[in-house]
Coordinates of C-alpha atoms in Angstrom, one line a residue:
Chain A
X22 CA 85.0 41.8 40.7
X23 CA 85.4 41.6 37.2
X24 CA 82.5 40.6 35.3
X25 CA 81.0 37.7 33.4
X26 CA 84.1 35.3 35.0
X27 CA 83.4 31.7 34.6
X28 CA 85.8 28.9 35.0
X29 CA 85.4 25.9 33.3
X30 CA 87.2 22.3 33.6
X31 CA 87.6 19.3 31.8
X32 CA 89.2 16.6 33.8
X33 CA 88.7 12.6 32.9
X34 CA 86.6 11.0 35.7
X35 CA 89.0 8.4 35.8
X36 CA 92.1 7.0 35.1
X37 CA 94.5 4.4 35.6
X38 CA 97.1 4.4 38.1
X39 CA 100.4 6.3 37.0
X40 CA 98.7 7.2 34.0
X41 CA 99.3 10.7 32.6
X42 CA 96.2 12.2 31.9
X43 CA 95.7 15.6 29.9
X44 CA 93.9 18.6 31.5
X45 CA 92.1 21.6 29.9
X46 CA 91.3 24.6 31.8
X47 CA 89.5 28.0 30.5
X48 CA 88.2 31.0 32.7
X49 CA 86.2 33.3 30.7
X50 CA 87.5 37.1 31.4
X51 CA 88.7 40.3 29.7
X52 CA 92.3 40.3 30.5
X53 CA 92.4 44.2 30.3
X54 CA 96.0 45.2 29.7
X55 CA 95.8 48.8 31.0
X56 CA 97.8 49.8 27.7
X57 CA 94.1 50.6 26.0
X58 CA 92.5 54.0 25.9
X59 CA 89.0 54.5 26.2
X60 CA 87.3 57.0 23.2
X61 CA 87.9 60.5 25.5
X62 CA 91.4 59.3 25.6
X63 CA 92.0 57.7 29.4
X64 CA 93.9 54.9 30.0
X65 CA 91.3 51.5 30.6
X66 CA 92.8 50.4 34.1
X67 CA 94.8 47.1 34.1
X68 CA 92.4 44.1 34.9
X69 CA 93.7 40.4 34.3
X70 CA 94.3 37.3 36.2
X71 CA 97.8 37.3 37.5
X72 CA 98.3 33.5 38.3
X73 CA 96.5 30.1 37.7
X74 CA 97.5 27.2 40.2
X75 CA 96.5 23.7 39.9
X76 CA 97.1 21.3 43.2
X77 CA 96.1 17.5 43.6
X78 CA 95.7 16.0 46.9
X79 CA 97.6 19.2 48.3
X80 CA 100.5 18.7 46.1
X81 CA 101.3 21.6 43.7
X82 CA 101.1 20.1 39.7
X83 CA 101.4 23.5 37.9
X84 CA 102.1 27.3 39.0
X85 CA 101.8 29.9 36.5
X86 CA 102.6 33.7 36.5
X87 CA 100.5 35.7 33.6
X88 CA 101.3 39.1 32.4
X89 CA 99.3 41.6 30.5
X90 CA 99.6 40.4 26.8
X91 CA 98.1 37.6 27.8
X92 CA 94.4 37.5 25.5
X93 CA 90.7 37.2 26.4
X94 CA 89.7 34.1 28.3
X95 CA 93.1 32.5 29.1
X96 CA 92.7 28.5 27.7
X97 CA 95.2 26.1 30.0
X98 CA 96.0 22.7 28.9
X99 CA 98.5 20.2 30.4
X100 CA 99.5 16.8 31.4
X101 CA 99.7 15.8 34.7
X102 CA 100.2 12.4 36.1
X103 CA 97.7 10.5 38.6
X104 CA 99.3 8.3 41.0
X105 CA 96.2 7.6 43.2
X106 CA 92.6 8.8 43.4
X107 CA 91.9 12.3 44.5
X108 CA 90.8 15.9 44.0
X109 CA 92.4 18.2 41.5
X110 CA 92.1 21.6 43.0
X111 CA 91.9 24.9 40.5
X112 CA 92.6 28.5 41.6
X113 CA 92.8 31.9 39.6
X114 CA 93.6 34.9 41.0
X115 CA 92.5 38.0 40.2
X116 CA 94.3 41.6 39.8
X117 CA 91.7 42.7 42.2
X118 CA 92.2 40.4 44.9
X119 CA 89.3 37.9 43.5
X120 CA 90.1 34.1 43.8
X121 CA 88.0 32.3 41.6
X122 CA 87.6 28.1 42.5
X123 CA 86.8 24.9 40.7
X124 CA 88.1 21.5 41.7
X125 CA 87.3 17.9 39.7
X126 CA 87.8 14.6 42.0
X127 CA 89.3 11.6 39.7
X128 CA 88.7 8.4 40.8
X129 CA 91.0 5.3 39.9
X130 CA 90.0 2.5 37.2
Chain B
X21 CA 85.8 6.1 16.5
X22 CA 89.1 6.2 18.5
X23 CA 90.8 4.0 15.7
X24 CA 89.4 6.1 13.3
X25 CA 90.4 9.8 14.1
X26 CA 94.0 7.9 15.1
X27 CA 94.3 6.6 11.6
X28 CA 93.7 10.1 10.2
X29 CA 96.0 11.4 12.4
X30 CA 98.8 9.3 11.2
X31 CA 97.6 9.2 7.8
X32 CA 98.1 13.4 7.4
X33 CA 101.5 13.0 9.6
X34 CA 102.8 10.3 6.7
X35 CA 101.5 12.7 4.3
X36 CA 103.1 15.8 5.5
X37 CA 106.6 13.9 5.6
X38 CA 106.3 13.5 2.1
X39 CA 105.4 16.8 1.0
X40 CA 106.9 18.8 3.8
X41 CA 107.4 22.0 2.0
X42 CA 103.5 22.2 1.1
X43 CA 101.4 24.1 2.8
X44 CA 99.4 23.0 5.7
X45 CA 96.0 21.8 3.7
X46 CA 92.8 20.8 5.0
X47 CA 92.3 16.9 4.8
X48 CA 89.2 16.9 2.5
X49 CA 88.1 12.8 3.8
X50 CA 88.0 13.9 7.5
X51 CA 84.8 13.4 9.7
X52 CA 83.6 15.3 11.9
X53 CA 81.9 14.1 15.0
X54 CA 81.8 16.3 18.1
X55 CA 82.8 15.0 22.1
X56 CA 83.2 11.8 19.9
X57 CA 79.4 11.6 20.1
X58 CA 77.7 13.8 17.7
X59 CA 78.1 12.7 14.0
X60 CA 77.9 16.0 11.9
X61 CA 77.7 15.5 7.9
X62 CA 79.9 17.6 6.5
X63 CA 79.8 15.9 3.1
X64 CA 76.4 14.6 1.3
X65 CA 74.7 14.6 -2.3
X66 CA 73.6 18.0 -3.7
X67 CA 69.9 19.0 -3.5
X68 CA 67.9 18.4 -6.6
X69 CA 68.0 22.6 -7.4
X70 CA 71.9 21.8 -8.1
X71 CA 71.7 18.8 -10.1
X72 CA 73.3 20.8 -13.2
X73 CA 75.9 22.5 -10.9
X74 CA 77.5 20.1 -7.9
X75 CA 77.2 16.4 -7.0
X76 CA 78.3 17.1 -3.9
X77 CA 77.6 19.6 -1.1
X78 CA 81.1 19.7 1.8
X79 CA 80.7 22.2 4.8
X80 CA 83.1 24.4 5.0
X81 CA 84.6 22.6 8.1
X82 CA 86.0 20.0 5.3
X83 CA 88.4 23.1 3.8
X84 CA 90.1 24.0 7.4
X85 CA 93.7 22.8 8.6
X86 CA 94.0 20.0 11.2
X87 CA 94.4 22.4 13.9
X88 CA 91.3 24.5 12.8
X89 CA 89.4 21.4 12.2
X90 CA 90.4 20.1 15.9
X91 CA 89.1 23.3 17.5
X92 CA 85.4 22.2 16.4
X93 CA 85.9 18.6 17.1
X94 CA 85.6 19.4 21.1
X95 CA 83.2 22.1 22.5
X96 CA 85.7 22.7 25.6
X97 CA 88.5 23.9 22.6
X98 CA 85.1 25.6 20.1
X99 CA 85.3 29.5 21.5
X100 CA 82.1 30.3 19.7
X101 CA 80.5 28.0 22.7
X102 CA 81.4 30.3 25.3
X103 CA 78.8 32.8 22.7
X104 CA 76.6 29.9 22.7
X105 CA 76.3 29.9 26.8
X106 CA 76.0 33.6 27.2
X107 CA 73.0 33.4 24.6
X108 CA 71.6 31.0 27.0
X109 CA 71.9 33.5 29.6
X110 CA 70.2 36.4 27.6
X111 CA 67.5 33.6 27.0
X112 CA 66.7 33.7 30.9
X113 CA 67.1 36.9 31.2
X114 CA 64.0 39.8 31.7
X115 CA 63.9 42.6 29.0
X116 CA 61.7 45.0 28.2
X117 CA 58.6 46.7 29.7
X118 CA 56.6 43.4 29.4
X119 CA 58.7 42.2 32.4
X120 CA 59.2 38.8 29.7
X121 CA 62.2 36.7 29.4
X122 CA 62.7 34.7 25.9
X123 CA 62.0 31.1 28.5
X124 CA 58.8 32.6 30.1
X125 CA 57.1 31.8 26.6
X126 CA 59.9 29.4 24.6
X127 CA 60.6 26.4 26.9
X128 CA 63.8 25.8 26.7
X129 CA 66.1 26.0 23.6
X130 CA 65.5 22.7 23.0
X131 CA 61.8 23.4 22.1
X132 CA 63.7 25.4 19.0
X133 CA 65.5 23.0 18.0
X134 CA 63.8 23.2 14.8
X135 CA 64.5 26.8 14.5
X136 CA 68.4 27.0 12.9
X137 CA 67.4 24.4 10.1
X138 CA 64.6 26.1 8.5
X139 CA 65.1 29.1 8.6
X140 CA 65.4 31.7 6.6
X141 CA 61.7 31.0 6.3
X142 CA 58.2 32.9 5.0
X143 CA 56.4 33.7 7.7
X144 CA 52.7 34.2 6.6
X145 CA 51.6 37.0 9.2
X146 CA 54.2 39.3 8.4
X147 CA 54.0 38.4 4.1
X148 CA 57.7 38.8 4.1
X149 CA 60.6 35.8 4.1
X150 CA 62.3 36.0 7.8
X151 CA 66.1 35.6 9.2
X152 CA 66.2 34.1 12.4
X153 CA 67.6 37.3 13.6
X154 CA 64.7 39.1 12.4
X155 CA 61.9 36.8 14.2
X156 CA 64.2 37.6 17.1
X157 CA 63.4 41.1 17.1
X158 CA 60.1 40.9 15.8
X159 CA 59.8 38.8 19.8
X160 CA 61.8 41.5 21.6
X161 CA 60.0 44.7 20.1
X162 CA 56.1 43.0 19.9
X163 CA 56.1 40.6 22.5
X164 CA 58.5 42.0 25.3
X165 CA 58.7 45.7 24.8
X166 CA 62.3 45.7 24.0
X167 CA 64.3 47.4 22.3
X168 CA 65.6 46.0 19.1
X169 CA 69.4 44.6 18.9
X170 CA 71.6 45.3 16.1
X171 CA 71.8 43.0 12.9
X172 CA 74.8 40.9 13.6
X173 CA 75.5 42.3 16.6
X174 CA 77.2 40.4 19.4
X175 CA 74.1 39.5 21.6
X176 CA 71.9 38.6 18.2
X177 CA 74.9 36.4 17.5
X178 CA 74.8 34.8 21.2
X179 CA 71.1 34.0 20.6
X180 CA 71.5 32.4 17.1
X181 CA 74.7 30.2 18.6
X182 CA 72.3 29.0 21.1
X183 CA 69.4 27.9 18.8
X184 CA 72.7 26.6 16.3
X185 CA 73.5 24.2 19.3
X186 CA 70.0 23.2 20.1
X187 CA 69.8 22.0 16.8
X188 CA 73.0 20.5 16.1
X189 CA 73.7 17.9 13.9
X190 CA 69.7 17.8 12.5
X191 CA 69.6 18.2 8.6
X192 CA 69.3 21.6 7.1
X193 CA 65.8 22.2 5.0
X194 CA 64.9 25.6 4.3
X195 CA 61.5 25.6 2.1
X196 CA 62.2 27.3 -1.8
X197 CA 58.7 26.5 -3.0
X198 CA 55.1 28.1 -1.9
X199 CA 55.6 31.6 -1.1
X200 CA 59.5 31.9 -0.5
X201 CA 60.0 31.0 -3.7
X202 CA 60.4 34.6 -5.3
X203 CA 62.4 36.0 -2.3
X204 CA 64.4 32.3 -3.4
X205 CA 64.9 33.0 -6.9
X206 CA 65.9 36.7 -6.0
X207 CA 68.7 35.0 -4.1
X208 CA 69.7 32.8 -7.1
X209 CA 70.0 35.9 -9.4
X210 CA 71.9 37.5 -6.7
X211 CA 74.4 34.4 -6.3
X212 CA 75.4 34.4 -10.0
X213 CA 75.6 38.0 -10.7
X214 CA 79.0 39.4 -10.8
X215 CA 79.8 42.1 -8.8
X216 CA 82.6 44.9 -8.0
X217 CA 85.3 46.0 -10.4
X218 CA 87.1 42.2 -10.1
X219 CA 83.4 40.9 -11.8
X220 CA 83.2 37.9 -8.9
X221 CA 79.8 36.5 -8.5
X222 CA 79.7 34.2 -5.6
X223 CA 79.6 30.9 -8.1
X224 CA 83.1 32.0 -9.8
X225 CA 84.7 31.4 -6.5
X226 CA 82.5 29.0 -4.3
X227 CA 81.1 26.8 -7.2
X228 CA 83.5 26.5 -9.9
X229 CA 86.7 27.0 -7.7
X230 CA 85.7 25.5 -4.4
X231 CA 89.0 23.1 -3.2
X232 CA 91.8 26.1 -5.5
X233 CA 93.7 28.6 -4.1
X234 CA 92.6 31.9 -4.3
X235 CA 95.8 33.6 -3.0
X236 CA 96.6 32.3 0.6
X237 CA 93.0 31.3 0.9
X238 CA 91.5 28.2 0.3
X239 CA 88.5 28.6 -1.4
X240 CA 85.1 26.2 0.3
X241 CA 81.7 26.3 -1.2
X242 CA 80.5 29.2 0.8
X243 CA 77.4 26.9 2.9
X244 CA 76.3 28.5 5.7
X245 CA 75.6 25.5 7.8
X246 CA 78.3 26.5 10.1
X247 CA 76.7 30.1 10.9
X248 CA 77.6 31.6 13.3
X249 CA 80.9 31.0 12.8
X250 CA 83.8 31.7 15.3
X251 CA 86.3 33.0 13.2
X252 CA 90.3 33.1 14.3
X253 CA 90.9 36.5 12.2
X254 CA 88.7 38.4 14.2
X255 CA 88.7 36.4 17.6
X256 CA 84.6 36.4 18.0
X257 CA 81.2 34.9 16.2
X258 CA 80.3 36.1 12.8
X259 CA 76.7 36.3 11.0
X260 CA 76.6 35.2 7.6
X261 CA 75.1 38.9 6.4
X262 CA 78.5 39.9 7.4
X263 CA 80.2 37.4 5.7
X264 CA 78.5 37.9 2.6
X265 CA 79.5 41.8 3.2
X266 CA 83.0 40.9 3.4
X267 CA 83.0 38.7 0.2
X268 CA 81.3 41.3 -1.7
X269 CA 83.9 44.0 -0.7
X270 CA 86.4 41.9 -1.7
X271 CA 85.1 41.6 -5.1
X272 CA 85.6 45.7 -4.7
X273 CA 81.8 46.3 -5.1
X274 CA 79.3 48.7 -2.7
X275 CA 78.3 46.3 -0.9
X276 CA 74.5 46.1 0.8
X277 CA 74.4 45.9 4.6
X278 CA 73.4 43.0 7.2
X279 CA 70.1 42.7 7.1
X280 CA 69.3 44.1 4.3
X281 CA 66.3 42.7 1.9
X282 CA 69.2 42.0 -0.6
X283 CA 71.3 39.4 2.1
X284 CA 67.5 37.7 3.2
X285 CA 67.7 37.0 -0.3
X286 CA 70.5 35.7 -0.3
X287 CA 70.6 33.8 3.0
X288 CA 67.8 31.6 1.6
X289 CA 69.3 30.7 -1.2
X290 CA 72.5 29.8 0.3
X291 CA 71.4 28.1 2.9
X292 CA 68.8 25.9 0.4
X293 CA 72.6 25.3 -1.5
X294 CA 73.4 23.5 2.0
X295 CA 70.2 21.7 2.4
X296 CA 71.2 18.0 3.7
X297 CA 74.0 19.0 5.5
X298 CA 74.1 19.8 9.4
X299 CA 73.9 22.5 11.1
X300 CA 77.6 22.3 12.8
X301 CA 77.2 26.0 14.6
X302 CA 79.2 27.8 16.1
X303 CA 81.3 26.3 14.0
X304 CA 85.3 27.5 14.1
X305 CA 87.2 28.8 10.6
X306 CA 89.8 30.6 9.6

């Protein structure tokens, strides 16, 4: 596992039906592209996160694919519209095989 | 609040329609309060050492474009938090052959929240003016049996964005009088000597040009409230011994290095320039 990997959330802890609220996501990590050499001249091994999901209630809001020029601590932020109280679910997964978790229940004012 | 940063919002758009072919400039009237809680003072009357120099004293937050100024507005978008959290985590953590962690004497950061105002600050053991960053080794080597860290390195800068955050938004005052004074007016020489083959002391650009151009760059007052400062050029936190290293290059000069008895001098005396304003690190610039 890849180390010093936090995810971190902000989601509004309410909203009003059919509202579109905004989301912000970051995961601290290196993103190592494996195109960097190390000072005796090896290549540093290829170590990102490969592809953030966000679900709510089950339902699939946004699917991303990242590549390697993607920089340190990838930073999220989108829109996504709240029809009914519920959890959003957030996964990253890791090049080595690593799921990291969070999830943020919104409730409906 | 809401009304507020939406009327400044649409007061910049209107402004930008006008002049579209200018270049993105800070908005110089902008507050700046943080979560839309914390009220930072980022503008407020000079302290009575400047009366013949400035009326005013602006952080340097007050120079930055929108976008920059945005960044710092919200701790979730801030980057130099994430420094700020992993200094939190050094704080807890056991070094040295005391078997001590920084919390088994300090309780909490918040019992330091008096630490990021005043200092640089004489420290009467010692006889000598201290940087945060030196007390924090002077702690590592004497009381835990650790090695030292590097001046400006990147875990010294984690600890001093965690004691900038326990004391956010309380005033800076940094003592010139009693016994800092000489290290104090060894700063002040410092600040208006010129240096380098351009002949720039720090008051050609940061006190009588403050709010020009210089080049692409818009030139602030040089306050160190903000430190350590998340910088977008280099993508990480940044002492102010470093800045003051890089501003003295520019002026094509030898410069002195972090840490040196030349910069503690100098720290003082810029910080005492910012006294009255808040300390707003980590803050984000440019």
């Amino acid at each position: 596992m890849a180390s010093g990997v936090k995810p971190r959330v902000k989601v509004p802890k309410s909203a009003a039906a059919g509202e579109t609220i905004t989301i912000k996501t970051l995961i601290s990590h290196i993103m190592e592209s494996g195109q960097r050499k190390d000072g005796d001249g090896n290549i540093i091994p290829r170590s990102i996160i490969n592809r953030f999901t966000c679900d709510f209630n089950g339902q699939s809001v946004i699917d991303i694919k990242m590549e390697a020029a993607i920089s340190t601590n990838p930073y999220f932020e989108f829109d996504a519209l709240v029809p009914e109280a519920g959890e959003f679910k957030f996964t990253w997964y890791d090049d080595d095989g690593d799921i990291y978790e969070d999830a943020k229940a919104i409730a409906i004012a | 609040m809401k009304t507020k940063l939406l009327s400044r919002v649409l007061g910049t758009a209107a402004l930008s329609a006008l002049v579209f072919a200018a270049p993105v400039l800070a908005d110089e009237e902008a507050e700046l309060v943080i979560n839309g809680e914390l009220e930072i003072v980022t503008k407020t009357a000079a302290p009575a050492h400047l009366s013949d120099s400035l009326d005013e004293i602006l952080s340097g937050w007050r120079f930055r474009s929108d976008g920059t100024q945005a960044m710092q507005m919200d701790d979730f978008d801030n980057p130099g938090m994430l420094g700020a959290e992993v200094g939190l985590d050094q704080f807890e953590t056991v070094m040295g052959s005391e078997g001590k962690a920084c919390a088994d004497c300090h309780n909490g950061p918040e019992s330091l929240s008096t630490v990021r105002a005043t200092y640089p600050k004489w420290n009467e053991s010692a006889g000598e003016v201290r940087t945060i960053q030196m007390q924090i080794n002077d702690c590592l080597t004497t009381q835990m049996g650790a090695e030292p860290e590097k001046y400006d390195s990147a875990a010294m800068l984690n600890f001093e964005a965690m004691l900038a955050v326990a004391a956010r938004g309380t005033p800076i005052n940094v003592a010139i009088d009693g016994p800092a004074q000489s290290t104090w007016e060894q700063g002040k020489e410092m600040y208006y000597t010129r240096f380098g083959q351009l002949e720039l002391s720090c008051a050609n650009c940061h006190e009588d040009n403050y709010g020009n151009m210089i080049r692409a760059d818009h030139l602030s007052q040089g306050q160190i409230n903000g430190f350590p400062t998340y910088r977008l050029k280099n993508t990480k936190l940044n002492g102010s011994h470093s800045r003051f290293k890089g501003c003295i290059r520019d002026t094509r000069a030898e410069t002195f290095n972090a840490g040196s008895p030349e910069f503690v001098a100098l720290e003082l005396y810029v910080a005492s320039r910012g006294n009255g304003l808040s300390v707003e690190g980590p803050s984000v610039r440019n």
